[in-house]
């Protein structure tokens, strides 16, 4: 089994071994940050999510089921925290509704990105930026799945485990998310 190390560390951390918990943090903090940053597009919020995730992991270690992959369990915690954050952040108007006065502009294009620096702009190629913006504009239920599938490179089964949804639902949402992205990107690439 791939996750033997994780399970051993979880067992030790559960017994109060601080070094084992520190090792878990070391193994997963960058992965959770990357996931949260992709979902929230905000460095500070992503850092908050990392801290919240490990607090929740620490408090819930006794509830971790050793028959499931530790990575799935920790990703579920991080993903759910991101989804909660996105729900709280949503403005009251619909982002998908076209703005009356601006042709082809919707609510997403009106939301400023708060994390751009000249250095990061140089690192991101134009194509990646366009794709990233398109993923940003997805409704949350598709955005989460597309990030887990194509950026975190998870299998449909892993996503199903993380989100606690049937694989058939995941397949449908991946398909719809791809269609949505294709339409968004048709004229841009």
PDB file of C-alpha atoms in Angstrom:
ATOM      1  CA  UNK A   1       0.000   0.000   0.000  1.00  0.00           C
ATOM      2  CA  UNK A   2       1.278   3.428  -1.016  1.00  0.00           C
ATOM      3  CA  UNK A   3       0.248   5.197   2.164  1.00  0.00           C
ATOM      4  CA  UNK A   4       2.046   3.070   4.780  1.00  0.00           C
ATOM      5  CA  UNK A   5       4.230   5.988   5.865  1.00  0.00           C
ATOM      6  CA  UNK A   6       1.195   8.273   6.224  1.00  0.00           C
ATOM      7  CA  UNK A   7      -0.704   5.684   8.261  1.00  0.00           C
ATOM      8  CA  UNK A   8       2.313   5.084  10.536  1.00  0.00           C
ATOM      9  CA  UNK A   9       2.744   8.845  11.024  1.00  0.00           C
ATOM     10  CA  UNK A  10      -0.982   9.267  11.729  1.00  0.00           C
ATOM     11  CA  UNK A  11      -0.859   6.494  14.365  1.00  0.00           C
ATOM     12  CA  UNK A  12       2.173   8.071  16.042  1.00  0.00           C
ATOM     13  CA  UNK A  13       0.680  11.576  15.891  1.00  0.00           C
ATOM     14  CA  UNK A  14      -2.550  10.220  17.372  1.00  0.00           C
ATOM     15  CA  UNK A  15      -0.516   9.033  20.377  1.00  0.00           C
ATOM     16  CA  UNK A  16       0.859  12.565  20.789  1.00  0.00           C
ATOM     17  CA  UNK A  17       4.126  12.268  18.825  1.00  0.00           C
ATOM     18  CA  UNK A  18       4.805  15.883  17.803  1.00  0.00           C
ATOM     19  CA  UNK A  19       7.603  14.924  15.392  1.00  0.00           C
ATOM     20  CA  UNK A  20       5.265  12.602  13.494  1.00  0.00           C
ATOM     21  CA  UNK A  21       2.690  15.377  13.188  1.00  0.00           C
ATOM     22  CA  UNK A  22       5.402  17.801  12.035  1.00  0.00           C
ATOM     23  CA  UNK A  23       6.354  15.252   9.367  1.00  0.00           C
ATOM     24  CA  UNK A  24       2.730  15.043   8.168  1.00  0.00           C
ATOM     25  CA  UNK A  25       2.698  18.836   7.916  1.00  0.00           C
ATOM     26  CA  UNK A  26       5.970  18.718   5.978  1.00  0.00           C
ATOM     27  CA  UNK A  27       4.593  16.133   3.550  1.00  0.00           C
ATOM     28  CA  UNK A  28       1.327  17.922   2.830  1.00  0.00           C
ATOM     29  CA  UNK A  29       1.613  21.657   3.467  1.00  0.00           C
ATOM     30  CA  UNK A  30       2.779  22.543  -0.066  1.00  0.00           C
ATOM     31  CA  UNK A  31       0.192  20.253  -1.668  1.00  0.00           C
ATOM     32  CA  UNK A  32      -2.646  21.759   0.368  1.00  0.00           C
ATOM     33  CA  UNK A  33      -1.353  25.288  -0.312  1.00  0.00           C
ATOM     34  CA  UNK A  34      -1.217  24.566  -4.048  1.00  0.00           C
ATOM     35  CA  UNK A  35      -4.766  23.194  -3.997  1.00  0.00           C
ATOM     36  CA  UNK A  36      -6.104  26.129  -1.940  1.00  0.00           C
ATOM     37  CA  UNK A  37      -4.291  28.720  -4.065  1.00  0.00           C
ATOM     38  CA  UNK A  38      -5.752  27.213  -7.248  1.00  0.00           C
ATOM     39  CA  UNK A  39      -9.239  27.190  -5.768  1.00  0.00           C
ATOM     40  CA  UNK A  40      -9.169  30.610  -4.083  1.00  0.00           C
ATOM     41  CA  UNK A  41      -6.628  32.498  -6.223  1.00  0.00           C
ATOM     42  CA  UNK A  42      -5.440  34.346  -3.125  1.00  0.00           C
ATOM     43  CA  UNK A  43      -2.167  33.698  -1.315  1.00  0.00           C
ATOM     44  CA  UNK A  44      -3.333  34.846   2.143  1.00  0.00           C
ATOM     45  CA  UNK A  45      -6.532  32.829   2.019  1.00  0.00           C
ATOM     46  CA  UNK A  46      -4.572  29.790   0.818  1.00  0.00           C
ATOM     47  CA  UNK A  47      -2.171  30.157   3.767  1.00  0.00           C
ATOM     48  CA  UNK A  48      -5.172  30.379   6.108  1.00  0.00           C
ATOM     49  CA  UNK A  49      -6.624  27.223   4.587  1.00  0.00           C
ATOM     50  CA  UNK A  50      -3.329  25.364   5.147  1.00  0.00           C
ATOM     51  CA  UNK A  51      -3.375  26.337   8.837  1.00  0.00           C
ATOM     52  CA  UNK A  52      -7.072  25.495   9.217  1.00  0.00           C
ATOM     53  CA  UNK A  53      -6.536  22.148   7.487  1.00  0.00           C
ATOM     54  CA  UNK A  54      -3.758  21.081   9.857  1.00  0.00           C
ATOM     55  CA  UNK A  55      -5.688  22.314  12.900  1.00  0.00           C
ATOM     56  CA  UNK A  56      -8.634  20.217  11.761  1.00  0.00           C
ATOM     57  CA  UNK A  57      -6.355  17.227  11.022  1.00  0.00           C
ATOM     58  CA  UNK A  58      -4.796  17.495  14.471  1.00  0.00           C
ATOM     59  CA  UNK A  59      -8.175  17.677  16.214  1.00  0.00           C
ATOM     60  CA  UNK A  60      -9.635  14.846  14.112  1.00  0.00           C
ATOM     61  CA  UNK A  61      -6.756  12.349  14.042  1.00  0.00           C
ATOM     62  CA  UNK A  62      -8.711   9.973  16.235  1.00  0.00           C
ATOM     63  CA  UNK A  63     -11.475   9.913  13.595  1.00  0.00           C
ATOM     64  CA  UNK A  64      -9.130   9.091  10.693  1.00  0.00           C
ATOM     65  CA  UNK A  65     -10.045   5.682   9.255  1.00  0.00           C
ATOM     66  CA  UNK A  66      -6.805   3.822   8.494  1.00  0.00           C
ATOM     67  CA  UNK A  67      -8.515   1.834   5.728  1.00  0.00           C
ATOM     68  CA  UNK A  68      -8.725   4.928   3.562  1.00  0.00           C
ATOM     69  CA  UNK A  69      -5.749   6.738   2.058  1.00  0.00           C
ATOM     70  CA  UNK A  70      -4.464   9.466   4.340  1.00  0.00           C
ATOM     71  CA  UNK A  71      -3.939  11.762   1.337  1.00  0.00           C
ATOM     72  CA  UNK A  72      -7.632  11.402   0.406  1.00  0.00           C
ATOM     73  CA  UNK A  73      -8.651  12.268   3.942  1.00  0.00           C
ATOM     74  CA  UNK A  74      -6.453  15.368   4.192  1.00  0.00           C
ATOM     75  CA  UNK A  75      -7.452  16.556   0.689  1.00  0.00           C
ATOM     76  CA  UNK A  76     -11.125  16.198   1.658  1.00  0.00           C
ATOM     77  CA  UNK A  77     -10.552  18.448   4.681  1.00  0.00           C
ATOM     78  CA  UNK A  78      -8.654  21.064   2.645  1.00  0.00           C
ATOM     79  CA  UNK A  79     -11.121  20.980  -0.249  1.00  0.00           C
ATOM     80  CA  UNK A  80     -14.140  21.356   2.028  1.00  0.00           C
ATOM     81  CA  UNK A  81     -12.530  24.324   3.777  1.00  0.00           C
ATOM     82  CA  UNK A  82     -11.909  25.955   0.359  1.00  0.00           C
ATOM     83  CA  UNK A  83     -15.491  25.314  -0.749  1.00  0.00           C
ATOM     84  CA  UNK A  84     -16.772  26.867   2.504  1.00  0.00           C
ATOM     85  CA  UNK A  85     -14.545  29.892   1.917  1.00  0.00           C
ATOM     86  CA  UNK A  86     -15.805  30.252  -1.675  1.00  0.00           C
ATOM     87  CA  UNK A  87     -19.437  30.061  -0.518  1.00  0.00           C
ATOM     88  CA  UNK A  88     -18.897  32.795   2.064  1.00  0.00           C
ATOM     89  CA  UNK A  89     -17.115  34.966  -0.466  1.00  0.00           C
ATOM     90  CA  UNK A  90     -19.828  34.844  -3.144  1.00  0.00           C
ATOM     91  CA  UNK A  91     -21.342  38.222  -3.978  1.00  0.00           C
ATOM     92  CA  UNK A  92     -25.121  38.490  -3.849  1.00  0.00           C
ATOM     93  CA  UNK A  93     -25.598  38.883  -7.604  1.00  0.00           C
ATOM     94  CA  UNK A  94     -25.122  35.970  -9.975  1.00  0.00           C
ATOM     95  CA  UNK A  95     -21.660  35.898 -11.492  1.00  0.00           C
ATOM     96  CA  UNK A  96     -22.954  34.093 -14.570  1.00  0.00           C
ATOM     97  CA  UNK A  97     -25.530  36.721 -15.462  1.00  0.00           C
ATOM     98  CA  UNK A  98     -24.433  39.021 -18.268  1.00  0.00           C
ATOM     99  CA  UNK A  99     -24.004  42.638 -17.262  1.00  0.00           C
ATOM    100  CA  UNK A 100     -26.637  44.637 -19.151  1.00  0.00           C
ATOM    101  CA  UNK A 101     -24.425  47.499 -20.250  1.00  0.00           C
ATOM    102  CA  UNK A 102     -21.347  45.549 -21.312  1.00  0.00           C
ATOM    103  CA  UNK A 103     -21.543  43.143 -24.214  1.00  0.00           C
ATOM    104  CA  UNK A 104     -20.178  39.717 -23.318  1.00  0.00           C
ATOM    105  CA  UNK A 105     -19.012  40.779 -19.865  1.00  0.00           C
ATOM    106  CA  UNK A 106     -20.138  38.681 -16.930  1.00  0.00           C
ATOM    107  CA  UNK A 107     -19.609  39.011 -13.193  1.00  0.00           C
ATOM    108  CA  UNK A 108     -16.384  36.998 -13.194  1.00  0.00           C
ATOM    109  CA  UNK A 109     -14.605  39.471 -15.429  1.00  0.00           C
ATOM    110  CA  UNK A 110     -15.484  42.227 -12.955  1.00  0.00           C
ATOM    111  CA  UNK A 111     -13.770  40.591  -9.988  1.00  0.00           C
ATOM    112  CA  UNK A 112     -10.251  41.944  -9.619  1.00  0.00           C
ATOM    113  CA  UNK A 113      -7.444  39.507  -9.015  1.00  0.00           C
ATOM    114  CA  UNK A 114      -5.649  40.555  -5.847  1.00  0.00           C
ATOM    115  CA  UNK A 115      -2.480  38.545  -6.150  1.00  0.00           C
ATOM    116  CA  UNK A 116      -0.675  39.680  -9.290  1.00  0.00           C
ATOM    117  CA  UNK A 117       2.911  40.853  -9.102  1.00  0.00           C
ATOM    118  CA  UNK A 118       5.232  41.694 -12.004  1.00  0.00           C
ATOM    119  CA  UNK A 119       7.344  38.615 -11.133  1.00  0.00           C
ATOM    120  CA  UNK A 120       4.395  36.229 -11.140  1.00  0.00           C
ATOM    121  CA  UNK A 121       3.054  37.752 -14.347  1.00  0.00           C
ATOM    122  CA  UNK A 122       6.361  37.070 -16.081  1.00  0.00           C
ATOM    123  CA  UNK A 123       6.376  33.456 -14.907  1.00  0.00           C
ATOM    124  CA  UNK A 124       2.901  32.686 -16.188  1.00  0.00           C
ATOM    125  CA  UNK A 125       2.694  32.361 -19.950  1.00  0.00           C
ATOM    126  CA  UNK A 126      -0.228  34.030 -21.677  1.00  0.00           C
ATOM    127  CA  UNK A 127      -1.843  30.674 -22.464  1.00  0.00           C
ATOM    128  CA  UNK A 128      -1.604  29.454 -18.875  1.00  0.00           C
ATOM    129  CA  UNK A 129      -3.044  32.742 -17.699  1.00  0.00           C
ATOM    130  CA  UNK A 130      -6.025  32.448 -20.058  1.00  0.00           C
ATOM    131  CA  UNK A 131      -6.672  28.856 -18.982  1.00  0.00           C
ATOM    132  CA  UNK A 132      -6.294  29.804 -15.312  1.00  0.00           C
ATOM    133  CA  UNK A 133      -8.823  32.632 -15.790  1.00  0.00           C
ATOM    134  CA  UNK A 134     -11.232  30.236 -17.498  1.00  0.00           C
ATOM    135  CA  UNK A 135     -10.938  27.738 -14.604  1.00  0.00           C
ATOM    136  CA  UNK A 136     -11.425  30.656 -12.183  1.00  0.00           C
ATOM    137  CA  UNK A 137     -14.709  31.469 -13.912  1.00  0.00           C
ATOM    138  CA  UNK A 138     -16.175  27.975 -13.465  1.00  0.00           C
ATOM    139  CA  UNK A 139     -19.054  27.536 -11.012  1.00  0.00           C
ATOM    140  CA  UNK A 140     -17.657  26.148  -7.725  1.00  0.00           C
ATOM    141  CA  UNK A 141     -18.968  22.584  -8.181  1.00  0.00           C
ATOM    142  CA  UNK A 142     -17.098  22.270 -11.507  1.00  0.00           C
ATOM    143  CA  UNK A 143     -14.081  24.351 -10.501  1.00  0.00           C
ATOM    144  CA  UNK A 144     -13.256  22.071  -7.555  1.00  0.00           C
ATOM    145  CA  UNK A 145     -13.469  18.947  -9.689  1.00  0.00           C
ATOM    146  CA  UNK A 146     -11.455  20.404 -12.596  1.00  0.00           C
ATOM    147  CA  UNK A 147      -8.691  21.517 -10.204  1.00  0.00           C
ATOM    148  CA  UNK A 148      -8.537  18.111  -8.501  1.00  0.00           C
ATOM    149  CA  UNK A 149      -8.612  16.304 -11.874  1.00  0.00           C
ATOM    150  CA  UNK A 150      -6.275  18.362 -14.055  1.00  0.00           C
ATOM    151  CA  UNK A 151      -4.103  20.341 -11.662  1.00  0.00           C
ATOM    152  CA  UNK A 152      -3.842  17.915  -8.724  1.00  0.00           C
ATOM    153  CA  UNK A 153      -3.933  15.029 -11.230  1.00  0.00           C
ATOM    154  CA  UNK A 154      -6.340  12.864  -9.203  1.00  0.00           C
ATOM    155  CA  UNK A 155      -8.253   9.938 -10.652  1.00  0.00           C
ATOM    156  CA  UNK A 156     -12.057  10.059 -10.856  1.00  0.00           C
ATOM    157  CA  UNK A 157     -12.185   7.541  -7.995  1.00  0.00           C
ATOM    158  CA  UNK A 158      -9.889   9.680  -5.813  1.00  0.00           C
ATOM    159  CA  UNK A 159     -12.018  12.769  -6.492  1.00  0.00           C
ATOM    160  CA  UNK A 160     -15.106  10.715  -5.646  1.00  0.00           C
ATOM    161  CA  UNK A 161     -13.474   9.764  -2.316  1.00  0.00           C
ATOM    162  CA  UNK A 162     -12.359  13.318  -1.537  1.00  0.00           C
ATOM    163  CA  UNK A 163     -15.725  14.923  -2.313  1.00  0.00           C
ATOM    164  CA  UNK A 164     -17.795  11.986  -1.111  1.00  0.00           C
ATOM    165  CA  UNK A 165     -19.800  11.936  -4.352  1.00  0.00           C
ATOM    166  CA  UNK A 166     -20.543   9.021  -6.713  1.00  0.00           C
ATOM    167  CA  UNK A 167     -18.019   8.509  -9.556  1.00  0.00           C
ATOM    168  CA  UNK A 168     -20.872   8.975 -12.068  1.00  0.00           C
ATOM    169  CA  UNK A 169     -21.485  12.492 -10.687  1.00  0.00           C
ATOM    170  CA  UNK A 170     -17.756  13.250 -10.914  1.00  0.00           C
ATOM    171  CA  UNK A 171     -17.659  12.044 -14.562  1.00  0.00           C
ATOM    172  CA  UNK A 172     -20.648  14.221 -15.437  1.00  0.00           C
ATOM    173  CA  UNK A 173     -19.134  17.273 -13.779  1.00  0.00           C
ATOM    174  CA  UNK A 174     -15.743  16.720 -15.446  1.00  0.00           C
ATOM    175  CA  UNK A 175     -17.535  16.483 -18.801  1.00  0.00           C
ATOM    176  CA  UNK A 176     -19.635  19.609 -18.141  1.00  0.00           C
ATOM    177  CA  UNK A 177     -16.637  21.473 -16.752  1.00  0.00           C
ATOM    178  CA  UNK A 178     -14.639  20.657 -19.909  1.00  0.00           C
ATOM    179  CA  UNK A 179     -17.541  21.811 -22.109  1.00  0.00           C
ATOM    180  CA  UNK A 180     -17.792  25.027 -20.124  1.00  0.00           C
ATOM    181  CA  UNK A 181     -14.032  25.621 -20.482  1.00  0.00           C
ATOM    182  CA  UNK A 182     -14.084  24.769 -24.194  1.00  0.00           C
ATOM    183  CA  UNK A 183     -16.783  27.395 -24.803  1.00  0.00           C
ATOM    184  CA  UNK A 184     -14.897  29.952 -22.703  1.00  0.00           C
ATOM    185  CA  UNK A 185     -11.599  29.302 -24.483  1.00  0.00           C
ATOM    186  CA  UNK A 186     -12.885  28.898 -28.054  1.00  0.00           C
ATOM    187  CA  UNK A 187     -12.154  32.455 -29.095  1.00  0.00           C
ATOM    188  CA  UNK A 188      -9.276  33.159 -26.745  1.00  0.00           C
ATOM    189  CA  UNK A 189      -6.721  30.529 -27.765  1.00  0.00           C
TER     190      UNK A 189
END
